[in-house]
Coordinates of C-alpha atoms in Angstrom, one line a residue:
Chain A
X56 CA 0.5 -8.6 -50.1
X57 CA 3.8 -6.9 -50.9
X58 CA 6.6 -8.2 -52.9
X59 CA 10.1 -7.7 -51.8
X60 CA 13.5 -8.6 -53.1
X61 CA 15.4 -10.9 -51.0
X62 CA 19.0 -12.0 -51.2
X63 CA 20.0 -15.6 -50.7
X64 CA 22.9 -15.9 -48.3
X65 CA 23.1 -19.6 -47.7
X66 CA 26.9 -19.6 -48.4
X67 CA 27.7 -17.1 -45.6
X68 CA 25.4 -19.0 -43.2
X69 CA 27.4 -22.2 -43.7
X70 CA 30.6 -20.4 -43.0
X71 CA 29.3 -19.0 -39.8
X72 CA 28.4 -22.5 -38.4
X73 CA 31.8 -24.0 -39.2
X74 CA 33.8 -21.5 -37.3
X75 CA 31.8 -20.5 -34.3
X76 CA 34.6 -18.5 -32.6
X77 CA 35.4 -16.4 -35.6
X78 CA 34.9 -12.7 -35.2
X79 CA 32.8 -11.7 -38.1
X80 CA 34.3 -8.3 -38.6
X81 CA 35.6 -9.0 -42.0
X82 CA 32.6 -10.8 -43.1
X83 CA 29.9 -9.1 -45.0
X84 CA 27.0 -10.4 -47.0
X85 CA 28.3 -10.8 -50.5
X86 CA 25.4 -12.9 -51.8
X87 CA 24.9 -13.5 -55.5
X88 CA 21.3 -14.2 -56.3
X89 CA 18.0 -12.4 -56.0
X90 CA 14.6 -14.0 -55.7
X91 CA 11.2 -12.5 -55.2
X92 CA 9.0 -14.1 -52.6
X93 CA 5.6 -13.5 -51.2
X94 CA 5.8 -11.6 -48.0
X95 CA 3.9 -13.5 -45.2
X96 CA 2.1 -12.1 -42.2
X97 CA 3.2 -12.9 -38.7
X98 CA 6.0 -11.2 -36.9
X99 CA 6.5 -8.8 -39.7
X100 CA 9.1 -6.9 -37.9
X101 CA 11.8 -9.5 -37.8
X102 CA 10.7 -13.0 -39.1
X103 CA 11.0 -13.3 -42.8
X104 CA 11.7 -16.6 -44.5
X105 CA 15.1 -17.2 -46.1
X106 CA 16.6 -13.9 -44.8
X107 CA 19.8 -13.8 -42.9
X108 CA 19.4 -12.2 -39.4
X109 CA 22.5 -10.6 -37.9
X110 CA 20.9 -8.0 -35.8
X111 CA 18.1 -8.1 -33.3
X112 CA 15.8 -5.3 -34.5
X113 CA 13.6 -5.3 -31.5
X114 CA 16.5 -4.7 -29.2
X115 CA 17.8 -2.0 -31.5
X116 CA 14.4 -0.3 -31.3
X117 CA 14.6 -0.4 -27.5
X118 CA 18.1 1.0 -27.6
X119 CA 17.1 3.8 -29.8
X120 CA 14.3 4.6 -27.4
X121 CA 16.8 4.9 -24.7
X122 CA 19.1 6.9 -26.9
X123 CA 16.3 9.4 -27.5
X124 CA 16.5 10.3 -23.8
X125 CA 20.2 10.1 -23.4
X126 CA 21.5 12.0 -26.5
X127 CA 22.7 15.5 -25.9
X128 CA 21.3 18.0 -28.4
X129 CA 24.8 19.0 -29.5
X130 CA 26.8 15.9 -29.9
X131 CA 29.8 16.9 -31.9
X132 CA 30.5 13.6 -33.6
X133 CA 27.1 13.1 -34.9
X134 CA 26.8 16.6 -36.0
X135 CA 30.1 16.4 -37.9
X136 CA 29.0 13.4 -39.8
X137 CA 25.6 15.0 -40.6
X138 CA 27.3 18.2 -41.7
X139 CA 29.5 16.2 -44.1
X140 CA 26.5 14.4 -45.4
X141 CA 24.3 17.4 -46.0
X142 CA 27.2 19.2 -47.6
X143 CA 26.8 16.8 -50.5
X144 CA 23.5 18.4 -51.3
X145 CA 25.4 21.5 -52.4
X146 CA 27.2 19.6 -55.1
X147 CA 24.1 19.2 -57.1
X148 CA 22.4 22.1 -58.8
X149 CA 19.1 20.3 -58.3
X150 CA 16.4 21.1 -55.8
X151 CA 14.8 18.4 -53.7
X152 CA 11.2 19.3 -52.9
X153 CA 10.5 16.0 -51.1
X154 CA 13.0 14.3 -48.8
X155 CA 12.9 11.2 -46.7
X156 CA 15.2 10.8 -43.7
X157 CA 15.8 7.2 -42.6
X158 CA 16.8 6.4 -39.0
X159 CA 20.1 7.2 -37.5
X160 CA 20.5 10.8 -36.3
X161 CA 17.4 12.5 -37.6
X162 CA 17.8 15.6 -35.4
X163 CA 21.3 16.2 -36.4
X164 CA 20.4 16.1 -40.1
X165 CA 17.6 18.5 -39.7
X166 CA 19.7 20.9 -37.7
X167 CA 22.5 20.8 -40.2
X168 CA 20.2 21.3 -43.2
X169 CA 19.7 25.0 -42.9
X170 CA 17.9 25.4 -46.2
X171 CA 20.3 23.4 -48.4
X172 CA 18.7 21.5 -51.1
X173 CA 15.5 23.6 -51.0
X174 CA 13.6 20.9 -49.3
X175 CA 10.0 21.7 -48.8
X176 CA 8.5 18.4 -47.5
X177 CA 10.5 16.3 -45.1
X178 CA 9.5 12.8 -44.1
X179 CA 11.3 11.5 -41.0
X180 CA 11.2 7.8 -40.5
X181 CA 12.6 5.8 -37.6
X182 CA 11.9 2.5 -35.9
X183 CA 11.7 4.1 -32.5
X184 CA 8.7 6.1 -31.5
X185 CA 10.5 8.0 -28.7
X186 CA 13.1 9.2 -31.1
X187 CA 10.4 10.7 -33.4
X188 CA 8.7 12.3 -30.4
X189 CA 11.9 14.0 -29.5
X190 CA 12.3 15.3 -33.1
X191 CA 8.8 16.5 -33.0
X192 CA 9.3 18.4 -29.8
X193 CA 12.4 20.0 -31.0
X194 CA 10.9 21.1 -34.2
X195 CA 9.6 24.2 -32.6
X196 CA 13.1 25.2 -31.4
X197 CA 14.7 24.8 -34.8
X198 CA 14.6 27.3 -37.5
X199 CA 13.2 25.0 -40.1
X200 CA 9.7 26.0 -39.6
X201 CA 8.8 26.5 -43.3
X202 CA 9.4 22.8 -44.0
X203 CA 6.4 20.6 -43.8
X204 CA 7.5 17.7 -41.7
X205 CA 5.8 14.4 -41.2
X206 CA 6.9 11.6 -38.9
X207 CA 6.6 8.0 -39.7
X208 CA 7.4 5.0 -37.5
X209 CA 8.7 2.4 -39.7
X210 CA 11.5 0.0 -40.4
X211 CA 14.3 0.7 -42.9
X212 CA 13.9 -2.8 -44.3
X213 CA 10.3 -2.5 -45.0
X214 CA 9.9 1.0 -46.5
X215 CA 6.3 2.0 -46.5
X216 CA 6.8 4.8 -49.1
X217 CA 5.1 4.9 -52.4
X218 CA 7.2 4.2 -55.4
X219 CA 8.8 7.2 -57.1
X220 CA 7.6 9.6 -54.6
X221 CA 10.6 11.3 -53.0
X222 CA 13.4 13.3 -54.6
X223 CA 16.0 12.6 -51.8
X224 CA 16.7 9.9 -49.4
X225 CA 19.1 10.8 -46.6
X226 CA 20.3 8.3 -44.0
X227 CA 22.9 9.4 -41.5
X228 CA 24.4 6.5 -39.5
X229 CA 21.2 4.5 -39.7
X230 CA 21.7 1.7 -42.3
X231 CA 24.5 -0.2 -40.6
X232 CA 22.0 -1.9 -38.3
X233 CA 19.8 -3.3 -41.1
X234 CA 19.9 -7.1 -41.6
X235 CA 19.6 -6.7 -45.4
X236 CA 21.5 -3.7 -46.5
X237 CA 21.2 -4.4 -50.2
X238 CA 17.5 -4.9 -49.9
X239 CA 17.1 -1.7 -48.0
X240 CA 19.0 0.2 -50.6
X241 CA 16.9 -1.3 -53.4
X242 CA 13.7 -0.2 -51.6
X243 CA 15.2 3.3 -51.3
X244 CA 15.8 3.2 -55.1
X245 CA 12.3 2.2 -55.7
X246 CA 11.0 5.1 -53.6
X247 CA 13.0 7.6 -55.4
X248 CA 11.8 9.6 -58.4
X249 CA 13.8 9.6 -61.6
X250 CA 16.7 12.0 -61.0
X251 CA 16.4 11.4 -57.4
X252 CA 19.4 11.3 -55.1
X253 CA 20.3 8.7 -52.4
X254 CA 22.8 9.8 -49.7
X255 CA 23.8 7.6 -46.9
X256 CA 26.5 7.6 -44.2
X257 CA 27.2 4.3 -42.5
X258 CA 29.9 3.3 -40.2
X259 CA 32.7 1.5 -42.1
X260 CA 35.0 -1.5 -41.3
X261 CA 37.6 0.3 -39.4
X262 CA 35.2 1.7 -36.8
X263 CA 36.0 1.0 -33.2
X264 CA 38.9 -1.3 -34.1
X265 CA 40.6 -0.4 -30.8
X266 CA 37.5 -1.5 -28.8
X267 CA 37.3 -4.7 -30.8
X268 CA 40.9 -5.5 -30.1
X269 CA 40.6 -4.7 -26.5
X270 CA 37.4 -6.7 -26.0
X271 CA 38.9 -9.7 -27.8
X272 CA 42.2 -9.7 -25.9
X273 CA 40.5 -9.2 -22.5
X274 CA 38.0 -11.9 -23.1
X275 CA 40.6 -14.4 -24.3
X276 CA 42.8 -13.7 -21.3
X277 CA 40.0 -13.9 -18.8
X278 CA 37.6 -16.4 -20.2
X279 CA 39.5 -18.3 -22.8
X280 CA 37.0 -17.7 -25.6
X281 CA 35.4 -14.9 -27.5
X282 CA 31.9 -13.8 -28.4
X283 CA 31.1 -11.0 -30.9
X284 CA 31.0 -7.7 -29.2
X285 CA 31.3 -5.3 -32.2
X286 CA 29.0 -5.8 -35.1
X287 CA 30.1 -6.6 -38.6
X288 CA 30.4 -3.5 -40.6
X289 CA 30.5 -2.9 -44.4
X290 CA 33.9 -2.6 -45.8
X291 CA 34.6 0.4 -48.0
X292 CA 35.3 -1.7 -51.0
X293 CA 31.9 -3.3 -50.8
X294 CA 30.1 0.1 -50.7
X295 CA 30.6 0.7 -54.4
X296 CA 29.3 -2.8 -55.3
X297 CA 26.3 -2.2 -53.1
X298 CA 25.4 1.0 -54.9
X299 CA 25.7 -0.5 -58.3
X300 CA 23.8 -3.6 -57.3
X301 CA 20.9 -1.5 -56.0
X302 CA 20.9 0.1 -59.4
X303 CA 22.1 3.5 -58.8
X304 CA 23.8 5.5 -61.6
X305 CA 26.8 7.7 -60.8
X306 CA 27.7 6.0 -57.5
X307 CA 30.2 7.9 -55.3
X308 CA 31.9 6.7 -52.1
X309 CA 33.8 8.8 -49.7
X310 CA 35.5 7.8 -46.5
X311 CA 36.0 9.9 -43.5
X312 CA 37.9 8.8 -40.4
X313 CA 37.1 10.5 -37.1
X314 CA 39.3 9.8 -34.1
X315 CA 37.4 10.7 -31.0
X316 CA 39.2 11.0 -27.7
X317 CA 37.7 9.9 -24.5
X318 CA 38.9 10.1 -20.9
X319 CA 38.3 6.4 -20.4
X320 CA 36.8 3.3 -22.0
X321 CA 33.7 3.9 -19.9
X322 CA 33.1 7.2 -21.5
X323 CA 33.3 5.6 -24.9
X324 CA 30.7 3.1 -23.9
X325 CA 28.4 5.7 -22.5
X326 CA 28.7 7.7 -25.7
X327 CA 27.8 4.7 -27.8
X328 CA 24.8 4.1 -25.5
X329 CA 23.7 7.6 -25.9
X330 CA 23.9 7.3 -29.7
X331 CA 22.0 4.1 -29.7
X332 CA 24.9 2.2 -31.2
X333 CA 25.3 -0.5 -28.5
X334 CA 25.5 -4.2 -29.4
X335 CA 22.4 -5.7 -30.9
X336 CA 23.8 -8.8 -32.6
X337 CA 21.7 -11.9 -32.4
X338 CA 24.8 -13.9 -31.6
X339 CA 25.7 -11.8 -28.6
X340 CA 26.0 -13.1 -25.1
X341 CA 24.0 -11.2 -22.6
X342 CA 26.6 -11.8 -20.0
X343 CA 29.5 -9.5 -19.5
X344 CA 31.4 -10.4 -16.3
X345 CA 32.5 -7.6 -14.2
X346 CA 36.1 -8.9 -14.4
X347 CA 36.0 -9.0 -18.2
X348 CA 34.7 -5.4 -18.3
X349 CA 37.5 -4.3 -15.9
X350 CA 40.1 -6.2 -17.9
X351 CA 38.9 -4.6 -21.2
X352 CA 39.0 -1.1 -19.7
X353 CA 42.6 -1.7 -18.3
X354 CA 43.8 -3.2 -21.6
X355 CA 42.3 -0.4 -23.7
X356 CA 44.1 2.1 -21.6
X357 CA 47.4 0.4 -21.7
X358 CA 47.4 -0.4 -25.4
X359 CA 46.0 2.7 -26.9
X360 CA 46.4 5.6 -24.5
X361 CA 47.9 8.8 -25.7
X362 CA 50.4 10.8 -23.6
X363 CA 47.7 12.9 -22.0
X364 CA 45.8 9.9 -20.7
X365 CA 43.0 10.0 -23.2
X366 CA 42.1 7.0 -25.4
X367 CA 41.3 7.3 -29.0
X368 CA 38.4 5.6 -30.8
X369 CA 38.2 5.4 -34.5
X370 CA 34.9 6.0 -36.4
X371 CA 35.1 5.5 -40.0
X372 CA 32.1 6.9 -41.8
X373 CA 31.5 5.8 -45.4
X374 CA 29.4 8.3 -47.3
X375 CA 27.6 6.8 -50.3
X376 CA 25.7 8.6 -52.9
X377 CA 23.9 7.4 -56.0
X378 CA 21.5 8.8 -58.5
X379 CA 18.7 7.3 -60.4
X380 CA 19.5 8.6 -63.8
X381 CA 22.5 10.6 -64.8
X382 CA 20.5 13.5 -66.0
X383 CA 21.4 15.4 -62.9
X384 CA 23.5 18.6 -63.5
X385 CA 26.5 18.7 -61.3
X386 CA 29.2 21.2 -60.8
X387 CA 32.3 20.4 -62.7
X388 CA 34.3 19.4 -59.6
X389 CA 32.1 16.6 -58.5
X390 CA 31.8 15.3 -62.1
X391 CA 35.5 14.8 -62.1
X392 CA 35.3 12.9 -58.8
X393 CA 32.5 10.6 -60.0
X394 CA 34.3 9.7 -63.2
X395 CA 37.1 8.1 -61.4
X396 CA 34.9 5.1 -60.7
X397 CA 32.6 3.9 -58.0
X398 CA 35.3 2.8 -55.6
X399 CA 37.0 6.1 -55.4
X400 CA 38.0 6.8 -51.8
X401 CA 39.0 10.1 -50.4
X402 CA 40.7 9.7 -47.1
Chain B
X153 CA 17.6 12.8 -17.3
X154 CA 20.2 12.3 -14.6
X155 CA 20.1 15.2 -12.2
X156 CA 22.9 14.1 -9.9
X157 CA 26.0 12.6 -11.4
X158 CA 25.9 9.0 -10.2
X159 CA 29.3 7.4 -10.6
X160 CA 29.1 3.8 -11.7
X161 CA 31.0 1.3 -9.6
X162 CA 33.2 0.4 -12.5
X163 CA 34.3 4.0 -12.8
X164 CA 35.1 4.1 -9.1
X165 CA 37.1 1.0 -9.4
X166 CA 39.1 2.3 -12.3
X167 CA 39.8 5.5 -10.4
X168 CA 40.9 3.8 -7.3
X169 CA 42.9 1.0 -8.7
X170 CA 44.8 2.8 -11.4
X171 CA 48.2 1.3 -10.5
X172 CA 47.1 -2.3 -10.6
X173 CA 45.1 -1.7 -13.8
X174 CA 48.2 -0.2 -15.4
X175 CA 50.3 -3.2 -14.4
X176 CA 47.8 -5.7 -15.7
X177 CA 47.4 -3.7 -18.9
X178 CA 51.1 -3.5 -19.4
X179 CA 51.4 -7.3 -18.8
X180 CA 48.8 -8.1 -21.5
X181 CA 50.0 -5.5 -23.9
X182 CA 53.5 -7.0 -23.8
X183 CA 52.2 -10.4 -24.8
X184 CA 49.8 -9.4 -27.5
X185 CA 49.2 -11.2 -30.0
X186 CA 49.8 -14.4 -28.3
X187 CA 47.1 -14.3 -25.7
X188 CA 46.2 -17.3 -23.6
X189 CA 43.9 -17.8 -20.8
X190 CA 45.1 -16.6 -17.4
X191 CA 48.4 -15.6 -18.6
X192 CA 48.5 -12.4 -16.5
X193 CA 46.7 -14.0 -13.6
X194 CA 48.9 -12.6 -10.8
X195 CA 48.4 -9.0 -11.9
X196 CA 44.7 -9.5 -12.4
X197 CA 44.3 -11.0 -9.0
X198 CA 46.0 -7.9 -7.5
X199 CA 43.4 -5.8 -9.6
X200 CA 40.6 -8.0 -8.4
X201 CA 41.5 -7.6 -4.7
X202 CA 41.7 -3.8 -5.2
X203 CA 38.2 -3.9 -6.9
X204 CA 36.7 -5.9 -4.0
X205 CA 38.2 -3.5 -1.5
X206 CA 36.8 -0.6 -3.4
X207 CA 33.3 -2.1 -3.5
X208 CA 33.4 -3.1 0.1
X209 CA 33.9 0.4 1.1
X210 CA 37.2 2.0 0.3
X211 CA 39.7 0.1 2.3

């Protein structure tokens, strides 16, 4: 039997029932109490007692399976985020012999790595088996052949990694689909050795705001009501609190905003589908009427189109990093950055 | 992997009915943020007839 830390979120659950039509994009779990509870058998993947469920993890796994087939090997957005994330490894003088990569864009991280951080053993973990198979088959093509890589199918919320066993935990765009982000981060912290580093890039609150607006307006005009289409995303100001609550020393938060241009709203949706980022909210309606979809595309074009006919989509990636103890040697530049406090944002 | 590029019906509709879509979009964009149900119904019906024509076979 394993013990896990849960967070009680009864106050946010009550709020959700009182305002059923509220779009939960500003709402994030800001619970206050921890409690340890016995972990029970059963549908271990999703049903845990007294835990808030926002996302449908089974569906997310299916979507990631599909994304494993759809994702092009050189997706520029995902590679840009991974590059930014892996760059942080160069800020530390430390080497990381063992590294764990959690979900998100595993392939991009490995491609961008190129020897930084002196990683010798790489554990890749994802909920989707197909995604791991894809990584395995592309391992022969990449030039990281000296790294001993192992592949684990597992859930980010139930880390099956021994305590104090990895030096580095990287997650590139993977943790924003967890039901319990604080819990996942705490488990990452437990898995890290002393002096270990935790690096994560998640999508922030401003992401896809144009899509959210267009969906809401179109659905209001066509159907008269709204259902959540874009998932609730962590606000940047909460990222620092999350890091300190998980127990990391030297927390650092960076914000990057990418505006990606598409030819039409359909291209945006196809890209999201290829990245495995489509809607997996438990509260979603499975029905999307053709008229509503058409209306959304038309409204997106008219409200946000640029002069050359392309539409922008904002992706805000929040890079979080934290250490276990502050005995890590850092270069002087990043020490200055860290000293300004854990909510320091670089835009 | 897709070998031939299949164009989804929605994409075909948007390509064929650009004018109506622009009118409908302009109507809604002008009235944001006070959005009510069926407030741009006329423009949307024009878009809808264009959509049905496209799906029926490019009238």
